[in-house]
Amino acid sequence: MGSEENPRDSSLWLQPLISIMDSDPPFHKAYKTLFDKTADKATANIINSNSNNNNKDHEEMLQLVIVEECDLPLIDLRRLELGEREREECKSEIARASQEWGFFQVVNHGVSGRLLQKMKIEQEKVFKQSFDKKSQEDKHLNFSAGSYRWGTPSATCLRQLAWSEAFHIPLKDISTSSAAGLDYNLSSTMEQFATTVSSLALNLAEILAEKLGHKSTFFQANCLPSTCYLRLNRYPPCPIPSEVCGLMPHTDSDFLTILHQDQVGGLQLVKDGRWIAVKPNPAALIINIGDLFQAWSNNVYKSVQHRVVTNLAVERFSTAYFLCPSYETVIQSCREPSVYRKFSFGEYRRQVQEDVKMLGSKIGLPRFVV
């Protein structure tokens, strides 16, 4: 057999497929056990395939699912500034998309194309820092300790691993970040983006409340800069995109999420019981309903499962804004009889974290059904 490589060695198995830069998180080292398990499975499939003269491309390992690409409902927010008829039709479309899809996209949203491009440029710069600098973000990048996150510490199999890295940045940290020494271009760009999307999120939340018959100031009073945050995401190229997600299937634990994704694509969501891929639209922002809004609306608006798939050759960037209340804020249905019991946001977060730790995934709202 001479110097033939051992197919059980995951480092050898992955080596031809990857070129690790020192800025990338050490996925292979940190999750070697999980890769070894997958390599063992691949080896078993090869042996079985050879012994059975089976020419399948290791179907059990790949589990590759081709999903249809589609356009989300597209809403032009400029219509909110027109006559009463146009304004009310636009509001109705927002509510209908939130009921039927849980996702929609908006144009003429107030965030300029120039600002979105600048955000991506600054984001790329910060992610190109060495992994050591990023993982000591409080010392080298002047972000709060713990803001840099990557992978999935609780993962017990590759399906639970998030092939991504991100900076979670509370809005309250952005206004002080320049004074604290963060790169001025990055901090000022984040501040401009956060200010605009914060206003947009509150406006959309008030419209959704209004369409349920509530002239509510609840969101204005409870979703403050001290409780909302931005997340800068990067999804590195992945050597086994059929096995690992950039983000595993989940729902968002907030009221609303506003997302801008680049042209690479990768966002997928569940519609009518099947996964569909969201076609990138560079001019649009993507809006999705979170768990808290589903509970508050008594299941009228839908918090939908979504995921990010990985790409073999191309990195992907996105920026997300999360409209969240304080941990003390009590969430209760605006209609009776209520599907869910009352709960605080802090209680909800603790339950999600406990489920992820114990079960490997989030349960979410079903834990709070009456």
CSV table of C-alpha atoms in Angstrom, one decimal:
chain,number,residue,atom,x,y,z
A,1,MET,CA,0.0,0.0,0.0
A,2,GLY,CA,3.1,2.2,0.3
A,3,SER,CA,2.3,5.8,1.3
A,4,GLU,CA,-1.4,5.7,0.6
A,5,GLU,CA,-3.4,8.2,2.7
A,6,ASN,CA,-5.7,7.0,5.3
A,7,PRO,CA,-9.3,8.0,4.3
A,8,ARG,CA,-10.3,8.1,8.0
A,9,ASP,CA,-8.0,11.1,8.6
A,10,SER,CA,-10.3,14.1,8.2
A,11,SER,CA,-7.4,16.6,7.9
A,12,LEU,CA,-6.1,14.7,4.8
A,13,TRP,CA,-9.6,14.4,3.5
A,14,LEU,CA,-10.2,18.1,3.7
A,15,GLN,CA,-6.7,19.3,2.7
A,16,PRO,CA,-7.2,19.5,-1.0
A,17,LEU,CA,-10.4,21.5,-0.6
A,18,ILE,CA,-9.3,24.2,1.7
A,19,SER,CA,-6.8,27.0,2.1
A,20,ILE,CA,-7.0,28.4,5.5
A,21,MET,CA,-6.1,32.1,5.9
A,22,ASP,CA,-4.9,33.3,9.2
A,23,SER,CA,-8.0,35.6,9.3
A,24,ASP,CA,-10.4,32.6,9.2
A,25,PRO,CA,-11.6,30.9,12.4
A,26,PRO,CA,-9.9,27.5,13.0
A,27,PHE,CA,-13.1,25.5,12.3
A,28,HIS,CA,-11.1,22.3,11.4
A,29,LYS,CA,-9.0,22.4,14.6
A,30,ALA,CA,-11.8,23.3,17.0
A,31,TYR,CA,-14.3,20.8,15.5
A,32,LYS,CA,-11.9,18.0,14.5
A,33,THR,CA,-14.0,15.4,16.2
A,34,LEU,CA,-17.1,16.3,14.2
A,35,PHE,CA,-15.1,16.2,10.9
A,36,ASP,CA,-13.6,12.8,11.9
A,37,LYS,CA,-17.1,11.5,12.3
A,38,THR,CA,-18.1,12.7,8.8
A,39,ALA,CA,-14.9,11.3,7.4
A,40,ASP,CA,-15.7,7.9,9.0
A,41,LYS,CA,-19.1,8.0,7.4
A,42,ALA,CA,-17.7,8.9,4.0
A,43,THR,CA,-15.2,6.0,4.2
A,44,ALA,CA,-18.0,3.6,5.1
A,45,ASN,CA,-20.0,4.8,2.1
A,46,ILE,CA,-17.1,4.3,-0.2
A,47,ILE,CA,-16.5,0.7,1.0
A,48,ASN,CA,-20.2,-0.1,0.7
A,49,SER,CA,-20.4,1.5,-2.7
A,50,ASN,CA,-17.4,-0.5,-4.0
A,51,SER,CA,-18.6,-3.8,-2.6
A,52,ASN,CA,-22.1,-3.3,-4.1
A,53,ASN,CA,-20.9,-1.9,-7.4
A,54,ASN,CA,-23.0,1.2,-6.6
A,55,ASN,CA,-22.1,4.3,-8.5
A,56,LYS,CA,-24.0,6.7,-6.2
A,57,ASP,CA,-21.9,9.7,-5.2
A,58,HIS,CA,-22.0,8.9,-1.5
A,59,GLU,CA,-25.6,10.0,-1.2
A,60,GLU,CA,-25.8,9.5,2.5
A,61,MET,CA,-22.9,11.8,3.1
A,62,LEU,CA,-23.9,14.6,0.7
A,63,GLN,CA,-27.6,14.8,1.4
A,64,LEU,CA,-27.6,17.6,-1.1
A,65,VAL,CA,-31.0,19.3,-1.6
A,66,ILE,CA,-31.6,21.5,-4.6
A,67,VAL,CA,-34.1,24.3,-3.7
A,68,GLU,CA,-36.0,26.6,-5.9
A,69,GLU,CA,-35.0,30.3,-6.0
A,70,CYS,CA,-37.7,32.9,-5.7
A,71,ASP,CA,-38.3,36.6,-5.2
A,72,LEU,CA,-39.8,37.7,-1.8
A,73,PRO,CA,-42.8,40.0,-1.9
A,74,LEU,CA,-41.4,43.4,-2.9
A,75,ILE,CA,-42.8,46.5,-1.3
A,76,ASP,CA,-42.0,50.1,-2.3
A,77,LEU,CA,-42.0,52.1,0.9
A,78,ARG,CA,-42.2,55.4,-1.1
A,79,ARG,CA,-45.9,54.7,-1.4
A,80,LEU,CA,-46.2,55.5,2.3
A,81,GLU,CA,-45.6,59.1,1.4
A,82,LEU,CA,-48.3,59.3,-1.3
A,83,GLY,CA,-52.1,59.7,-1.0
A,84,GLU,CA,-54.2,57.9,1.5
A,85,ARG,CA,-55.2,55.1,-0.8
A,86,GLU,CA,-51.6,54.3,-1.8
A,87,ARG,CA,-50.5,54.5,1.8
A,88,GLU,CA,-53.2,52.1,3.1
A,89,GLU,CA,-52.5,49.6,0.2
A,90,CYS,CA,-48.8,49.6,1.1
A,91,LYS,CA,-49.6,49.0,4.8
A,92,SER,CA,-51.9,46.2,3.8
A,93,GLU,CA,-49.2,44.6,1.7
A,94,ILE,CA,-46.8,44.7,4.6
A,95,ALA,CA,-49.3,43.0,6.9
A,96,ARG,CA,-50.2,40.4,4.3
A,97,ALA,CA,-46.6,39.5,3.6
A,98,SER,CA,-46.0,39.2,7.4
A,99,GLN,CA,-48.9,36.8,7.7
A,100,GLU,CA,-48.3,34.7,4.6
A,101,TRP,CA,-44.5,34.7,4.3
A,102,GLY,CA,-43.1,36.1,7.5
A,103,PHE,CA,-40.5,37.7,5.1
A,104,PHE,CA,-40.7,40.5,2.6
A,105,GLN,CA,-38.3,42.9,1.0
A,106,VAL,CA,-38.5,46.7,0.8
A,107,VAL,CA,-37.1,49.3,-1.6
A,108,ASN,CA,-36.9,53.1,-1.2
A,109,HIS,CA,-36.3,52.3,2.5
A,110,GLY,CA,-34.1,55.3,3.3
A,111,VAL,CA,-30.7,53.6,3.3
A,112,SER,CA,-28.7,54.8,0.3
A,113,GLY,CA,-26.9,52.4,-2.0
A,114,ARG,CA,-23.8,54.3,-1.3
A,115,LEU,CA,-24.1,53.7,2.5
A,116,LEU,CA,-24.8,50.0,1.9
A,117,GLN,CA,-21.7,49.7,-0.2
A,118,LYS,CA,-19.6,51.6,2.3
A,119,MET,CA,-21.0,49.3,5.1
A,120,LYS,CA,-19.8,46.2,3.1
A,121,ILE,CA,-16.3,47.7,2.5
A,122,GLU,CA,-15.8,48.5,6.2
A,123,GLN,CA,-17.2,45.1,7.1
A,124,GLU,CA,-14.7,43.3,4.8
A,125,LYS,CA,-11.9,45.3,6.3
A,126,VAL,CA,-12.7,44.4,9.9
A,127,PHE,CA,-13.1,40.7,9.0
A,128,LYS,CA,-9.7,40.6,7.3
A,129,GLN,CA,-8.0,41.3,10.6
A,130,SER,CA,-6.2,38.2,11.9
A,131,PHE,CA,-8.2,35.7,13.9
A,132,ASP,CA,-6.2,36.5,17.0
A,133,LYS,CA,-7.1,40.2,16.8
A,134,LYS,CA,-10.7,39.5,16.2
A,135,SER,CA,-10.9,37.0,19.1
A,136,GLN,CA,-9.4,39.7,21.4
A,137,GLU,CA,-11.8,42.3,20.1
A,138,ASP,CA,-11.8,44.4,23.3
A,139,LYS,CA,-8.0,44.8,23.1
A,140,HIS,CA,-7.4,45.2,19.3
A,141,LEU,CA,-10.6,46.4,17.8
A,142,ASN,CA,-12.2,48.3,20.7
A,143,PHE,CA,-15.4,46.2,20.5
A,144,SER,CA,-17.0,45.0,23.7
A,145,ALA,CA,-15.6,41.7,25.0
A,146,GLY,CA,-17.7,38.8,23.7
A,147,SER,CA,-18.9,40.6,20.6
A,148,TYR,CA,-16.9,38.4,18.3
A,149,ARG,CA,-18.5,34.9,17.8
A,150,TRP,CA,-17.9,32.0,15.5
A,151,GLY,CA,-18.9,28.4,15.0
A,152,THR,CA,-21.2,26.7,17.5
A,153,PRO,CA,-19.7,25.7,20.8
A,154,SER,CA,-22.6,23.4,21.6
A,155,ALA,CA,-22.5,21.5,18.3
A,156,THR,CA,-22.4,17.7,18.5
A,157,CYS,CA,-22.5,17.0,14.8
A,158,LEU,CA,-21.7,19.0,11.6
A,159,ARG,CA,-25.4,19.7,11.0
A,160,GLN,CA,-25.4,21.9,14.2
A,161,LEU,CA,-22.2,23.8,13.3
A,162,ALA,CA,-22.5,27.4,12.0
A,163,TRP,CA,-19.8,28.0,9.4
A,164,SER,CA,-19.7,31.7,10.1
A,165,GLU,CA,-18.2,34.5,12.1
A,166,ALA,CA,-19.9,37.6,13.4
A,167,PHE,CA,-19.6,40.7,15.5
A,168,HIS,CA,-22.7,41.3,17.7
A,169,ILE,CA,-22.7,45.0,18.4
A,170,PRO,CA,-25.3,46.7,20.8
A,171,LEU,CA,-26.4,50.0,19.4
A,172,LYS,CA,-25.4,51.8,22.6
A,173,ASP,CA,-21.8,50.7,21.9
A,174,ILE,CA,-21.8,52.2,18.4
A,175,SER,CA,-22.2,55.9,19.4
A,176,THR,CA,-19.3,55.6,21.8
A,177,SER,CA,-17.1,53.3,19.7
A,178,SER,CA,-15.3,56.2,17.9
A,179,ALA,CA,-14.4,57.8,21.1
A,180,ALA,CA,-13.2,54.5,22.4
A,181,GLY,CA,-10.7,54.2,19.5
A,182,LEU,CA,-12.6,52.1,16.9
A,183,ASP,CA,-11.8,53.0,13.3
A,184,TYR,CA,-13.7,56.2,12.5
A,185,ASN,CA,-14.9,55.0,9.1
A,186,LEU,CA,-16.3,51.8,10.5
A,187,SER,CA,-18.0,53.5,13.6
A,188,SER,CA,-19.5,56.4,11.6
A,189,THR,CA,-20.8,54.0,8.9
A,190,MET,CA,-22.3,51.7,11.5
A,191,GLU,CA,-23.9,54.7,13.2
A,192,GLN,CA,-25.5,56.0,10.0
A,193,PHE,CA,-26.8,52.5,9.1
A,194,ALA,CA,-28.1,51.8,12.6
A,195,THR,CA,-29.9,55.2,12.9
A,196,THR,CA,-31.7,54.7,9.6
A,197,VAL,CA,-32.7,51.1,10.1
A,198,SER,CA,-33.8,51.7,13.7
A,199,SER,CA,-36.3,54.3,12.4
A,200,LEU,CA,-37.4,51.9,9.7
A,201,ALA,CA,-37.9,49.0,12.1
A,202,LEU,CA,-40.1,51.1,14.5
A,203,ASN,CA,-42.1,52.4,11.6
A,204,LEU,CA,-42.8,48.9,10.3
A,205,ALA,CA,-43.6,47.7,13.8
A,206,GLU,CA,-46.2,50.5,14.2
A,207,ILE,CA,-47.8,49.7,10.9
A,208,LEU,CA,-48.1,46.0,11.8
A,209,ALA,CA,-49.6,46.9,15.1
A,210,GLU,CA,-52.0,49.3,13.4
A,211,LYS,CA,-53.2,46.6,11.0
A,212,LEU,CA,-54.2,44.6,14.0
A,213,GLY,CA,-56.2,47.5,15.3
A,214,HIS,CA,-53.7,48.9,17.8
A,215,LYS,CA,-52.3,52.4,17.7
A,216,SER,CA,-49.5,51.1,19.8
A,217,THR,CA,-46.5,53.0,21.2
A,218,PHE,CA,-45.3,49.8,22.8
A,219,PHE,CA,-42.3,49.4,20.4
A,220,GLN,CA,-41.2,53.0,20.7
A,221,ALA,CA,-41.3,52.7,24.5
A,222,ASN,CA,-39.6,49.3,24.8
A,223,CYS,CA,-37.2,48.8,21.8
A,224,LEU,CA,-34.5,51.3,22.6
A,225,PRO,CA,-30.9,51.7,21.4
A,226,SER,CA,-29.8,50.1,24.7
A,227,THR,CA,-31.7,46.9,23.8
A,228,CYS,CA,-31.3,46.6,20.0
A,229,TYR,CA,-28.1,45.5,18.1
A,230,LEU,CA,-26.4,45.0,14.8
A,231,ARG,CA,-24.7,41.8,13.7
A,232,LEU,CA,-22.0,41.9,11.1
A,233,ASN,CA,-21.8,38.5,9.4
A,234,ARG,CA,-19.2,36.7,7.3
A,235,TYR,CA,-19.6,33.2,5.9
A,236,PRO,CA,-16.2,31.9,4.7
A,237,PRO,CA,-15.9,29.4,1.8
A,238,CYS,CA,-16.8,26.0,3.1
A,239,PRO,CA,-15.1,22.7,1.8
A,240,ILE,CA,-18.3,20.7,2.4
A,241,PRO,CA,-21.3,22.9,1.7
A,242,SER,CA,-23.6,20.0,1.5
A,243,GLU,CA,-22.9,19.1,5.1
A,244,VAL,CA,-22.5,22.4,6.9
A,245,CYS,CA,-24.8,25.5,7.1
A,246,GLY,CA,-23.6,29.0,7.5
A,247,LEU,CA,-26.4,29.3,10.0
A,248,MET,CA,-28.5,26.3,10.9
A,249,PRO,CA,-32.3,26.5,10.6
A,250,HIS,CA,-33.8,28.8,13.2
A,251,THR,CA,-36.2,31.6,13.9
A,252,ASP,CA,-35.2,35.0,15.3
A,253,SER,CA,-35.8,35.8,19.0
A,254,ASP,CA,-36.8,39.4,18.4
A,255,PHE,CA,-39.7,41.5,17.0
A,256,LEU,CA,-38.3,42.3,13.6
A,257,THR,CA,-35.0,41.7,11.8
A,258,ILE,CA,-33.8,43.9,8.9
A,259,LEU,CA,-31.1,42.3,6.7
A,260,HIS,CA,-28.9,43.5,3.9
A,261,GLN,CA,-27.2,40.6,2.0
A,262,ASP,CA,-24.6,40.8,-0.8
A,263,GLN,CA,-25.0,39.3,-4.3
A,264,VAL,CA,-23.7,35.8,-3.3
A,265,GLY,CA,-27.0,34.7,-1.8
A,266,GLY,CA,-27.4,31.8,0.6
A,267,LEU,CA,-30.5,32.8,2.6
A,268,GLN,CA,-33.2,30.2,2.5
A,269,LEU,CA,-36.6,30.0,4.3
A,270,VAL,CA,-39.5,27.6,4.7
A,271,LYS,CA,-42.6,28.4,2.6
A,272,ASP,CA,-45.5,26.0,2.4
A,273,GLY,CA,-43.5,23.2,4.0
A,274,ARG,CA,-40.5,23.4,1.7
A,275,TRP,CA,-37.2,25.3,1.6
A,276,ILE,CA,-36.8,28.1,-1.0
A,277,ALA,CA,-33.8,30.3,-1.7
A,278,VAL,CA,-34.1,34.0,-1.6
A,279,LYS,CA,-32.9,35.7,-4.8
A,280,PRO,CA,-30.5,38.6,-3.8
A,281,ASN,CA,-31.7,42.1,-4.6
A,282,PRO,CA,-28.9,44.7,-4.1
A,283,ALA,CA,-31.4,47.6,-3.8
A,284,ALA,CA,-33.6,45.9,-1.2
A,285,LEU,CA,-33.6,45.3,2.5
A,286,ILE,CA,-35.1,42.0,3.8
A,287,ILE,CA,-37.5,42.2,6.7
A,288,ASN,CA,-38.5,39.1,8.7
A,289,ILE,CA,-40.9,38.7,11.6
A,290,GLY,CA,-39.4,37.4,14.9
A,291,ASP,CA,-40.8,35.2,17.6
A,292,LEU,CA,-41.8,38.1,19.8
A,293,PHE,CA,-44.0,39.6,17.1
A,294,GLN,CA,-45.6,36.2,16.4
A,295,ALA,CA,-46.5,35.9,20.1
A,296,TRP,CA,-47.6,39.6,20.4
A,297,SER,CA,-49.8,39.2,17.3
A,298,ASN,CA,-51.2,35.9,18.7
A,299,ASN,CA,-50.0,34.0,15.6
A,300,VAL,CA,-51.3,36.5,13.0
A,301,TYR,CA,-47.7,37.3,11.9
A,302,LYS,CA,-45.4,34.4,11.3
A,303,SER,CA,-41.8,33.9,12.6
A,304,VAL,CA,-40.5,31.6,9.9
A,305,GLN,CA,-37.6,29.1,10.0
A,306,HIS,CA,-34.7,30.2,7.8
A,307,ARG,CA,-31.1,29.3,7.4
A,308,VAL,CA,-27.9,30.3,5.5
A,309,VAL,CA,-26.3,27.7,3.2
A,310,THR,CA,-22.5,27.8,2.6
A,311,ASN,CA,-20.6,28.2,-0.6
A,312,LEU,CA,-17.6,26.1,-1.7
A,313,ALA,CA,-15.6,29.0,-3.3
A,314,VAL,CA,-17.0,32.4,-2.3
A,315,GLU,CA,-17.3,34.2,1.0
A,316,ARG,CA,-20.6,36.0,1.8
A,317,PHE,CA,-21.3,39.1,3.9
A,318,SER,CA,-24.5,40.4,5.4
A,319,THR,CA,-25.5,43.0,8.0
A,320,ALA,CA,-28.5,42.4,10.3
A,321,TYR,CA,-30.4,44.7,12.7
A,322,PHE,CA,-32.5,43.2,15.5
A,323,LEU,CA,-35.4,45.1,17.0
A,324,CYS,CA,-35.4,43.8,20.6
A,325,PRO,CA,-36.9,45.0,23.9
A,326,SER,CA,-35.3,45.0,27.3
A,327,TYR,CA,-35.0,41.7,29.2
A,328,GLU,CA,-37.7,43.0,31.6
A,329,THR,CA,-40.3,43.7,28.9
A,330,VAL,CA,-43.3,41.4,29.2
A,331,ILE,CA,-44.6,40.0,26.0
A,332,GLN,CA,-48.3,39.2,25.9
A,333,SER,CA,-50.8,38.8,23.1
A,334,CYS,CA,-52.7,41.8,21.8
A,335,ARG,CA,-55.7,39.5,21.2
A,336,GLU,CA,-57.7,37.0,23.3
A,337,PRO,CA,-57.9,34.1,23.7
A,338,SER,CA,-54.1,34.1,23.8
A,339,VAL,CA,-52.2,31.3,22.3
A,340,TYR,CA,-49.2,31.9,24.5
A,341,ARG,CA,-48.8,32.7,28.2
A,342,LYS,CA,-47.2,36.0,29.2
A,343,PHE,CA,-43.4,35.9,29.4
A,344,SER,CA,-40.5,38.4,29.7
A,345,PHE,CA,-37.9,38.7,27.0
A,346,GLY,CA,-35.3,37.7,29.5
A,347,GLU,CA,-37.2,34.5,30.4
A,348,TYR,CA,-37.5,33.7,26.7
A,349,ARG,CA,-33.8,34.2,26.0
A,350,ARG,CA,-32.9,32.0,29.0
A,351,GLN,CA,-35.1,29.2,27.8
A,352,VAL,CA,-33.7,29.3,24.3
A,353,GLN,CA,-30.1,29.2,25.6
A,354,GLU,CA,-31.0,26.3,27.9
A,355,ASP,CA,-32.6,24.3,25.0
A,356,VAL,CA,-29.6,25.0,22.7
A,357,LYS,CA,-27.2,23.8,25.4
A,358,MET,CA,-29.2,20.7,26.4
A,359,LEU,CA,-30.7,19.7,23.0
A,360,GLY,CA,-28.5,21.3,20.4
A,361,SER,CA,-31.2,23.5,18.9
A,362,LYS,CA,-33.8,26.0,19.9
A,363,ILE,CA,-37.4,25.1,20.7
A,364,GLY,CA,-38.7,28.7,20.9
A,365,LEU,CA,-42.4,29.6,21.1
A,366,PRO,CA,-43.8,26.1,21.6
A,367,ARG,CA,-42.4,26.2,25.1
A,368,PHE,CA,-44.8,29.1,25.9
A,369,VAL,CA,-48.1,27.8,24.5
A,370,VAL,CA,-50.9,28.1,27.0
